[in-house]
């Protein structure tokens, strides 16, 4: 769940910044799981939105 | 002496490094700033669409427009961006969607850079060594949202919100993306096999979106009261023409950002050249060319539409049509070409819209004509004026196909089909699910009073067509 480095000096050297994702969960499977959760939320919101809308038309 | 040479060499390397940093930061800022400029397009579409809506439905139109923007952006992140990089060679030059000549396409490449999971996730979020992916994605996401907004206006006052959102997702994160992969990518098969050229996306954004809207309109049907029993059409005026015209002008403002995002800047690893900007095809292009041609096209379109209509709605639609009519060839047209083409586009606009209406199609804002018909007109006209121009830049493979009338017509047919067919199919499915058309009783009563917990205007401005209070 956490950040992948404890110090930014680990990520910066004479060549500049290391070429890698620099966000929470980078280098792990977490971004994929966040994507799954976000996708499920979107679909659920569409389903709820449609149910609410159909109720309005009754 | 040797020490001095070493010192000078080191100093030169430092200067070059600093210059590269400046170039990289400029490129990142350039594309980043196209994004808010393109958001202005959406502000414009919002005003345009709400202005063209009657008072009783105005907030519902606004909600629909906002959701189209939001869902398209998110789904473009989740999968639309991947389609753009995956499909350029599919299915004509590679049935397996292999990489093309430039090696920046194909399933493997797309999966390495454009998915928000796995190893490619490093290019879909913060990365200090990557100053390009996010701003390119952002510009493309705004192109995607523009397609959804284009379709949105045609459908006002009788399409259900969620049903429309589903259609918008298919348009913004799939249909136009396939068109862009095929015709707006150096490895795209329409480009490499047919010399298709569409610098400013007249076909792959405007025509696809316009005909996608037509596909929906066929299944959706007209607004209650639009057509009489004998087939004749009634004019349904929006509640605020000044809002609509101002919205159209904002769309034009945003177009300058849209079109500057179509230029590939020099000096980066992803650039075609070290010292000059180009089109997405690697062919010559400058912002100065845009400045000449976009301003002239906007003006030509206004004047052309004024000749026959004298109506500010059609004059501003003509402004849009003028730019769209020359968008494919903004990089190669001379100013006087642009004046001629955009004048014609403005003049044919209203007759084309009337013809669509005579077929029983209720396109509330003329989107099918402004974006669809004029978009295809622009694609084909470039084939007339621009045949023989090299299709790709200096590093292209030998034997690259040049621009031709044949190639542009093939491209126009593909763009029509990529718009109309998915639009028809997805809206048919949504219709079968009972999620497309708002019941007639609700249309008559007014959508806002039925499903929006807010009022657009004070009591003094409530529509006399509705019991909305």
mmCIF file of C-alpha atoms in Angstrom, chain B residues 40-351:
data_model
loop_
_atom_site.group_PDB
_atom_site.id
_atom_site.type_symbol
_atom_site.label_atom_id
_atom_site.label_comp_id
_atom_site.label_asym_id
_atom_site.label_seq_id
_atom_site.Cartn_x
_atom_site.Cartn_y
_atom_site.Cartn_z
ATOM 1 C CA UNK B 40 -12.915 25.726 -23.420
ATOM 2 C CA UNK B 41 -14.405 23.672 -26.261
ATOM 3 C CA UNK B 42 -16.482 21.919 -23.643
ATOM 4 C CA UNK B 43 -17.512 25.137 -21.986
ATOM 5 C CA UNK B 44 -18.647 26.170 -25.453
ATOM 6 C CA UNK B 45 -20.542 22.958 -26.127
ATOM 7 C CA UNK B 46 -22.211 23.264 -22.731
ATOM 8 C CA UNK B 47 -23.497 26.771 -23.474
ATOM 9 C CA UNK B 48 -24.345 25.867 -27.070
ATOM 10 C CA UNK B 49 -26.351 22.826 -26.090
ATOM 11 C CA UNK B 50 -28.125 24.427 -23.140
ATOM 12 C CA UNK B 51 -28.957 27.495 -25.201
ATOM 13 C CA UNK B 52 -30.509 25.328 -27.906
ATOM 14 C CA UNK B 53 -32.671 23.590 -25.312
ATOM 15 C CA UNK B 54 -36.090 24.810 -24.202
ATOM 16 C CA UNK B 55 -36.334 26.171 -20.656
ATOM 17 C CA UNK B 56 -38.080 23.060 -19.366
ATOM 18 C CA UNK B 57 -35.111 20.824 -20.291
ATOM 19 C CA UNK B 58 -32.102 23.084 -19.940
ATOM 20 C CA UNK B 59 -30.467 21.536 -16.866
ATOM 21 C CA UNK B 60 -30.972 18.012 -18.158
ATOM 22 C CA UNK B 61 -29.054 18.949 -21.274
ATOM 23 C CA UNK B 62 -26.272 20.357 -19.116
ATOM 24 C CA UNK B 63 -26.069 17.217 -16.980
ATOM 25 C CA UNK B 64 -25.871 15.008 -20.054
ATOM 26 C CA UNK B 65 -23.093 17.105 -21.523
ATOM 27 C CA UNK B 66 -21.065 17.121 -18.287
ATOM 28 C CA UNK B 67 -21.365 13.374 -17.827
ATOM 29 C CA UNK B 68 -20.275 12.731 -21.407
ATOM 30 C CA UNK B 69 -17.101 14.674 -20.669
ATOM 31 C CA UNK B 70 -16.416 12.918 -17.370
ATOM 32 C CA UNK B 71 -17.089 9.333 -18.426
ATOM 33 C CA UNK B 72 -15.198 9.722 -21.681
ATOM 34 C CA UNK B 73 -12.087 11.021 -19.936
ATOM 35 C CA UNK B 74 -12.038 8.187 -17.414
ATOM 36 C CA UNK B 75 -12.750 5.399 -19.895
ATOM 37 C CA UNK B 76 -10.176 6.834 -22.261
ATOM 38 C CA UNK B 77 -7.674 6.341 -19.433
ATOM 39 C CA UNK B 78 -8.881 2.829 -18.703
ATOM 40 C CA UNK B 79 -8.868 1.490 -22.270
ATOM 41 C CA UNK B 80 -9.201 4.130 -25.010
ATOM 42 C CA UNK B 81 -5.530 5.095 -25.008
ATOM 43 C CA UNK B 82 -4.574 1.439 -25.422
ATOM 44 C CA UNK B 83 -6.714 1.098 -28.573
ATOM 45 C CA UNK B 84 -4.920 4.032 -30.172
ATOM 46 C CA UNK B 85 -1.499 2.412 -29.870
ATOM 47 C CA UNK B 86 -2.653 -1.156 -30.455
ATOM 48 C CA UNK B 87 -4.655 -0.913 -33.673
ATOM 49 C CA UNK B 88 -2.800 1.149 -36.333
ATOM 50 C CA UNK B 89 -1.856 -1.847 -38.463
ATOM 51 C CA UNK B 90 -4.950 -3.939 -37.755
ATOM 52 C CA UNK B 91 -6.480 -5.513 -39.827
ATOM 53 C CA UNK B 92 -5.102 -4.378 -43.191
ATOM 54 C CA UNK B 93 -1.327 -4.489 -42.785
ATOM 55 C CA UNK B 94 -1.322 -6.977 -39.907
ATOM 56 C CA UNK B 95 -4.119 -9.302 -38.837
ATOM 57 C CA UNK B 96 -2.358 -9.808 -35.519
ATOM 58 C CA UNK B 97 -1.923 -6.075 -34.841
ATOM 59 C CA UNK B 98 1.858 -6.319 -35.069
ATOM 60 C CA UNK B 99 4.124 -3.277 -34.828
ATOM 61 C CA UNK B 100 4.356 -1.061 -37.905
ATOM 62 C CA UNK B 101 7.432 0.386 -39.599
ATOM 63 C CA UNK B 102 7.903 3.112 -37.001
ATOM 64 C CA UNK B 103 7.725 0.511 -34.226
ATOM 65 C CA UNK B 104 5.397 2.632 -32.123
ATOM 66 C CA UNK B 105 2.280 0.546 -32.565
ATOM 67 C CA UNK B 106 0.875 -2.923 -32.100
ATOM 68 C CA UNK B 107 -0.503 -5.012 -29.265
ATOM 69 C CA UNK B 108 2.849 -5.480 -27.521
ATOM 70 C CA UNK B 109 3.753 -1.792 -27.722
ATOM 71 C CA UNK B 110 0.347 -0.647 -26.512
ATOM 72 C CA UNK B 111 0.415 -3.090 -23.632
ATOM 73 C CA UNK B 112 3.876 -1.817 -22.656
ATOM 74 C CA UNK B 113 2.923 1.860 -22.435
ATOM 75 C CA UNK B 114 -0.830 2.415 -22.310
ATOM 76 C CA UNK B 115 -2.476 0.212 -19.710
ATOM 77 C CA UNK B 116 -3.072 1.388 -16.131
ATOM 78 C CA UNK B 117 -1.791 -1.835 -14.646
ATOM 79 C CA UNK B 118 1.303 -4.031 -14.810
ATOM 80 C CA UNK B 119 4.627 -2.671 -16.049
ATOM 81 C CA UNK B 120 2.994 -0.136 -18.355
ATOM 82 C CA UNK B 121 1.469 1.622 -15.344
ATOM 83 C CA UNK B 122 4.792 3.455 -14.945
ATOM 84 C CA UNK B 123 3.804 5.511 -18.036
ATOM 85 C CA UNK B 124 0.257 6.154 -16.822
ATOM 86 C CA UNK B 125 1.146 8.137 -13.704
ATOM 87 C CA UNK B 126 3.905 10.219 -12.104
ATOM 88 C CA UNK B 127 7.333 9.401 -13.577
ATOM 89 C CA UNK B 128 10.176 11.915 -13.419
ATOM 90 C CA UNK B 129 11.829 10.491 -16.534
ATOM 91 C CA UNK B 130 8.676 10.712 -18.637
ATOM 92 C CA UNK B 131 7.525 14.229 -19.534
ATOM 93 C CA UNK B 132 5.481 13.205 -22.546
ATOM 94 C CA UNK B 133 3.016 10.391 -21.842
ATOM 95 C CA UNK B 134 0.715 12.330 -19.540
ATOM 96 C CA UNK B 135 0.423 15.450 -21.669
ATOM 97 C CA UNK B 136 -0.102 13.437 -24.859
ATOM 98 C CA UNK B 137 -2.702 11.343 -23.084
ATOM 99 C CA UNK B 138 -4.366 14.508 -21.786
ATOM 100 C CA UNK B 139 -4.569 16.061 -25.240
ATOM 101 C CA UNK B 140 -5.989 12.863 -26.717
ATOM 102 C CA UNK B 141 -8.449 12.509 -23.842
ATOM 103 C CA UNK B 142 -9.763 15.976 -24.646
ATOM 104 C CA UNK B 143 -10.068 15.018 -28.322
ATOM 105 C CA UNK B 144 -12.085 12.024 -27.115
ATOM 106 C CA UNK B 145 -14.329 14.160 -24.943
ATOM 107 C CA UNK B 146 -14.845 16.515 -27.878
ATOM 108 C CA UNK B 147 -16.307 13.691 -29.957
ATOM 109 C CA UNK B 148 -18.803 12.932 -27.204
ATOM 110 C CA UNK B 149 -19.781 16.581 -26.886
ATOM 111 C CA UNK B 150 -20.274 16.846 -30.652
ATOM 112 C CA UNK B 151 -22.793 14.008 -30.591
ATOM 113 C CA UNK B 152 -24.450 15.229 -27.404
ATOM 114 C CA UNK B 153 -26.042 18.333 -28.893
ATOM 115 C CA UNK B 154 -27.861 16.470 -31.663
ATOM 116 C CA UNK B 155 -29.753 14.321 -29.165
ATOM 117 C CA UNK B 156 -31.088 16.827 -26.674
ATOM 118 C CA UNK B 157 -34.512 16.790 -25.029
ATOM 119 C CA UNK B 158 -35.377 13.114 -25.533
ATOM 120 C CA UNK B 159 -32.380 10.862 -24.836
ATOM 121 C CA UNK B 160 -31.974 9.208 -21.453
ATOM 122 C CA UNK B 161 -28.893 10.213 -19.502
ATOM 123 C CA UNK B 162 -27.296 6.835 -18.798
ATOM 124 C CA UNK B 163 -28.176 5.495 -22.227
ATOM 125 C CA UNK B 164 -26.425 8.479 -23.722
ATOM 126 C CA UNK B 165 -23.400 8.027 -21.456
ATOM 127 C CA UNK B 166 -22.987 4.459 -22.716
ATOM 128 C CA UNK B 167 -23.102 5.710 -26.313
ATOM 129 C CA UNK B 168 -20.612 8.474 -25.457
ATOM 130 C CA UNK B 169 -18.173 5.956 -23.982
ATOM 131 C CA UNK B 170 -18.292 3.849 -27.141
ATOM 132 C CA UNK B 171 -17.741 6.938 -29.290
ATOM 133 C CA UNK B 172 -15.073 8.656 -27.202
ATOM 134 C CA UNK B 173 -13.089 5.666 -26.037
ATOM 135 C CA UNK B 174 -13.476 3.339 -28.998
ATOM 136 C CA UNK B 175 -14.967 4.485 -32.330
ATOM 137 C CA UNK B 176 -12.970 7.653 -32.887
ATOM 138 C CA UNK B 177 -9.883 6.032 -31.336
ATOM 139 C CA UNK B 178 -9.938 3.332 -33.991
ATOM 140 C CA UNK B 179 -10.246 6.051 -36.632
ATOM 141 C CA UNK B 180 -7.255 7.850 -35.114
ATOM 142 C CA UNK B 181 -5.181 4.663 -34.964
ATOM 143 C CA UNK B 182 -5.857 3.974 -38.642
ATOM 144 C CA UNK B 183 -5.630 7.485 -40.031
ATOM 145 C CA UNK B 184 -3.759 9.641 -37.509
ATOM 146 C CA UNK B 185 -0.702 7.580 -36.716
ATOM 147 C CA UNK B 186 2.464 7.115 -38.766
ATOM 148 C CA UNK B 187 1.859 3.348 -38.758
ATOM 149 C CA UNK B 188 -1.880 3.617 -39.470
ATOM 150 C CA UNK B 189 -2.901 1.504 -42.458
ATOM 151 C CA UNK B 190 -4.995 4.263 -43.978
ATOM 152 C CA UNK B 191 -1.828 6.382 -44.007
ATOM 153 C CA UNK B 192 0.690 3.804 -45.153
ATOM 154 C CA UNK B 193 -1.541 2.023 -47.688
ATOM 155 C CA UNK B 194 -3.720 4.870 -48.983
ATOM 156 C CA UNK B 195 -1.847 8.083 -48.165
ATOM 157 C CA UNK B 196 -4.795 9.281 -46.057
ATOM 158 C CA UNK B 197 -4.119 12.722 -44.594
ATOM 159 C CA UNK B 198 -6.207 14.439 -41.933
ATOM 160 C CA UNK B 199 -4.007 16.882 -40.029
ATOM 161 C CA UNK B 200 -6.742 18.557 -37.996
ATOM 162 C CA UNK B 201 -9.052 15.551 -37.634
ATOM 163 C CA UNK B 202 -11.911 16.651 -39.906
ATOM 164 C CA UNK B 203 -12.656 13.008 -40.587
ATOM 165 C CA UNK B 204 -11.480 11.114 -37.566
ATOM 166 C CA UNK B 205 -12.969 13.418 -34.939
ATOM 167 C CA UNK B 206 -15.688 15.479 -36.617
ATOM 168 C CA UNK B 207 -17.061 13.091 -39.236
ATOM 169 C CA UNK B 208 -16.896 10.092 -36.935
ATOM 170 C CA UNK B 209 -18.711 11.978 -34.175
ATOM 171 C CA UNK B 210 -21.261 13.502 -36.562
ATOM 172 C CA UNK B 211 -22.210 10.187 -38.136
ATOM 173 C CA UNK B 212 -22.128 8.398 -34.797
ATOM 174 C CA UNK B 213 -24.793 10.897 -33.769
ATOM 175 C CA UNK B 214 -26.741 10.038 -36.937
ATOM 176 C CA UNK B 215 -26.621 6.347 -36.029
ATOM 177 C CA UNK B 216 -28.124 7.178 -32.627
ATOM 178 C CA UNK B 217 -30.714 9.534 -34.119
ATOM 179 C CA UNK B 218 -32.078 6.772 -36.342
ATOM 180 C CA UNK B 219 -32.928 4.688 -33.273
ATOM 181 C CA UNK B 220 -33.797 7.586 -30.995
ATOM 182 C CA UNK B 221 -36.406 9.310 -33.113
ATOM 183 C CA UNK B 222 -37.397 12.980 -33.071
ATOM 184 C CA UNK B 223 -38.521 15.164 -30.188
ATOM 185 C CA UNK B 224 -42.247 15.209 -29.511
ATOM 186 C CA UNK B 225 -43.747 17.836 -31.791
ATOM 187 C CA UNK B 226 -40.843 18.082 -34.206
ATOM 188 C CA UNK B 227 -42.626 16.540 -37.177
ATOM 189 C CA UNK B 228 -46.220 16.801 -38.291
ATOM 190 C CA UNK B 229 -48.321 13.903 -39.547
ATOM 191 C CA UNK B 230 -47.594 14.884 -43.150
ATOM 192 C CA UNK B 231 -43.857 14.695 -42.489
ATOM 193 C CA UNK B 232 -43.259 18.430 -42.467
ATOM 194 C CA UNK B 233 -40.944 19.724 -39.744
ATOM 195 C CA UNK B 234 -41.628 22.319 -37.068
ATOM 196 C CA UNK B 235 -38.896 24.622 -35.830
ATOM 197 C CA UNK B 236 -38.205 24.055 -32.136
ATOM 198 C CA UNK B 237 -36.295 27.082 -30.941
ATOM 199 C CA UNK B 238 -33.905 26.929 -28.047
ATOM 200 C CA UNK B 239 -34.487 29.217 -25.085
ATOM 201 C CA UNK B 240 -31.368 31.354 -25.443
ATOM 202 C CA UNK B 241 -29.801 32.029 -28.818
ATOM 203 C CA UNK B 242 -27.189 34.459 -27.425
ATOM 204 C CA UNK B 243 -25.982 31.641 -25.117
ATOM 205 C CA UNK B 244 -25.759 29.302 -28.089
ATOM 206 C CA UNK B 245 -23.864 31.755 -30.267
ATOM 207 C CA UNK B 246 -21.453 32.592 -27.451
ATOM 208 C CA UNK B 247 -20.917 28.888 -26.877
ATOM 209 C CA UNK B 248 -20.071 28.425 -30.521
ATOM 210 C CA UNK B 249 -17.531 31.219 -30.316
ATOM 211 C CA UNK B 250 -15.934 29.521 -27.285
ATOM 212 C CA UNK B 251 -15.701 26.303 -29.274
ATOM 213 C CA UNK B 252 -13.735 28.239 -31.879
ATOM 214 C CA UNK B 253 -11.398 29.546 -29.162
ATOM 215 C CA UNK B 254 -10.825 26.007 -27.992
ATOM 216 C CA UNK B 255 -10.186 24.855 -31.537
ATOM 217 C CA UNK B 256 -6.949 26.821 -31.554
ATOM 218 C CA UNK B 257 -5.801 24.609 -28.677
ATOM 219 C CA UNK B 258 -7.121 21.484 -30.358
ATOM 220 C CA UNK B 259 -5.218 22.231 -33.538
ATOM 221 C CA UNK B 260 -1.961 23.255 -31.869
ATOM 222 C CA UNK B 261 -2.051 19.895 -30.115
ATOM 223 C CA UNK B 262 -1.942 18.285 -33.566
ATOM 224 C CA UNK B 263 1.637 19.517 -34.069
ATOM 225 C CA UNK B 264 4.592 17.323 -33.098
ATOM 226 C CA UNK B 265 7.281 19.505 -31.533
ATOM 227 C CA UNK B 266 10.981 19.035 -32.365
ATOM 228 C CA UNK B 267 13.994 17.939 -30.378
ATOM 229 C CA UNK B 268 12.585 15.137 -28.242
ATOM 230 C CA UNK B 269 12.988 11.383 -28.433
ATOM 231 C CA UNK B 270 9.469 11.123 -29.868
ATOM 232 C CA UNK B 271 9.919 13.990 -32.361
ATOM 233 C CA UNK B 272 10.298 13.512 -36.083
ATOM 234 C CA UNK B 273 13.085 16.114 -36.359
ATOM 235 C CA UNK B 274 15.563 17.852 -34.080
ATOM 236 C CA UNK B 275 14.862 21.357 -35.287
ATOM 237 C CA UNK B 276 11.360 21.663 -36.775
ATOM 238 C CA UNK B 277 7.822 20.842 -35.782
ATOM 239 C CA UNK B 278 5.713 18.575 -37.973
ATOM 240 C CA UNK B 279 2.298 17.093 -38.387
ATOM 241 C CA UNK B 280 1.561 13.763 -36.762
ATOM 242 C CA UNK B 281 2.651 12.283 -40.123
ATOM 243 C CA UNK B 282 6.085 13.917 -39.926
ATOM 244 C CA UNK B 283 5.258 16.347 -42.730
ATOM 245 C CA UNK B 284 6.063 20.078 -42.484
ATOM 246 C CA UNK B 285 3.920 22.197 -40.165
ATOM 247 C CA UNK B 286 4.222 25.392 -38.175
ATOM 248 C CA UNK B 287 2.028 27.337 -35.789
ATOM 249 C CA UNK B 288 2.248 30.196 -38.270
ATOM 250 C CA UNK B 289 0.494 28.075 -40.868
ATOM 251 C CA UNK B 290 -2.255 27.442 -38.341
ATOM 252 C CA UNK B 291 -2.551 31.130 -37.549
ATOM 253 C CA UNK B 292 -3.098 32.025 -41.197
ATOM 254 C CA UNK B 293 -5.447 29.218 -42.053
ATOM 255 C CA UNK B 294 -7.608 28.857 -38.958
ATOM 256 C CA UNK B 295 -8.421 32.573 -38.789
ATOM 257 C CA UNK B 296 -9.252 32.664 -42.490
ATOM 258 C CA UNK B 297 -11.342 29.501 -42.319
ATOM 259 C CA UNK B 298 -13.392 30.780 -39.399
ATOM 260 C CA UNK B 299 -14.088 33.997 -41.258
ATOM 261 C CA UNK B 300 -14.884 32.282 -44.555
ATOM 262 C CA UNK B 301 -17.365 29.990 -42.849
ATOM 263 C CA UNK B 302 -19.211 32.860 -41.176
ATOM 264 C CA UNK B 303 -19.503 34.774 -44.432
ATOM 265 C CA UNK B 304 -20.530 31.713 -46.441
ATOM 266 C CA UNK B 305 -23.338 30.910 -44.021
ATOM 267 C CA UNK B 306 -24.487 34.519 -43.874
ATOM 268 C CA UNK B 307 -25.064 34.621 -47.649
ATOM 269 C CA UNK B 308 -28.096 32.362 -47.516
ATOM 270 C CA UNK B 309 -29.248 32.356 -43.912
ATOM 271 C CA UNK B 310 -28.697 35.795 -42.282
ATOM 272 C CA UNK B 311 -29.097 33.799 -39.055
ATOM 273 C CA UNK B 312 -26.484 34.125 -36.267
ATOM 274 C CA UNK B 313 -26.931 30.478 -35.280
ATOM 275 C CA UNK B 314 -26.020 29.312 -38.763
ATOM 276 C CA UNK B 315 -23.314 31.955 -39.106
ATOM 277 C CA UNK B 316 -21.537 30.639 -36.024
ATOM 278 C CA UNK B 317 -22.166 27.076 -37.140
ATOM 279 C CA UNK B 318 -20.630 28.204 -40.429
ATOM 280 C CA UNK B 319 -17.618 29.435 -38.497
ATOM 281 C CA UNK B 320 -17.184 25.951 -37.082
ATOM 282 C CA UNK B 321 -17.844 24.380 -40.476
ATOM 283 C CA UNK B 322 -15.287 26.665 -42.119
ATOM 284 C CA UNK B 323 -12.542 25.387 -39.833
ATOM 285 C CA UNK B 324 -13.651 21.767 -40.122
ATOM 286 C CA UNK B 325 -13.768 21.998 -43.924
ATOM 287 C CA UNK B 326 -10.050 22.793 -44.126
ATOM 288 C CA UNK B 327 -8.860 20.915 -41.043
ATOM 289 C CA UNK B 328 -7.511 17.964 -43.038
ATOM 290 C CA UNK B 329 -5.163 20.194 -45.004
ATOM 291 C CA UNK B 330 -4.393 23.085 -42.664
ATOM 292 C CA UNK B 331 -0.730 22.158 -43.065
ATOM 293 C CA UNK B 332 -0.697 22.383 -46.860
ATOM 294 C CA UNK B 333 -3.340 24.909 -47.878
ATOM 295 C CA UNK B 334 -2.491 28.425 -48.943
ATOM 296 C CA UNK B 335 -4.658 31.136 -47.400
ATOM 297 C CA UNK B 336 -6.714 31.674 -50.536
ATOM 298 C CA UNK B 337 -7.456 27.941 -50.781
ATOM 299 C CA UNK B 338 -8.815 28.212 -47.287
ATOM 300 C CA UNK B 339 -11.028 31.183 -48.105
ATOM 301 C CA UNK B 340 -12.574 29.375 -51.078
ATOM 302 C CA UNK B 341 -13.168 26.076 -49.299
ATOM 303 C CA UNK B 342 -14.535 27.617 -46.116
ATOM 304 C CA UNK B 343 -16.872 29.950 -48.037
ATOM 305 C CA UNK B 344 -18.296 26.934 -49.849
ATOM 306 C CA UNK B 345 -18.630 25.019 -46.583
ATOM 307 C CA UNK B 346 -20.558 27.884 -45.047
ATOM 308 C CA UNK B 347 -22.845 28.121 -48.065
ATOM 309 C CA UNK B 348 -23.719 24.414 -48.281
ATOM 310 C CA UNK B 349 -24.236 24.037 -44.550
ATOM 311 C CA UNK B 350 -27.899 24.990 -44.238
ATOM 312 C CA UNK B 351 -29.084 23.171 -47.390
#
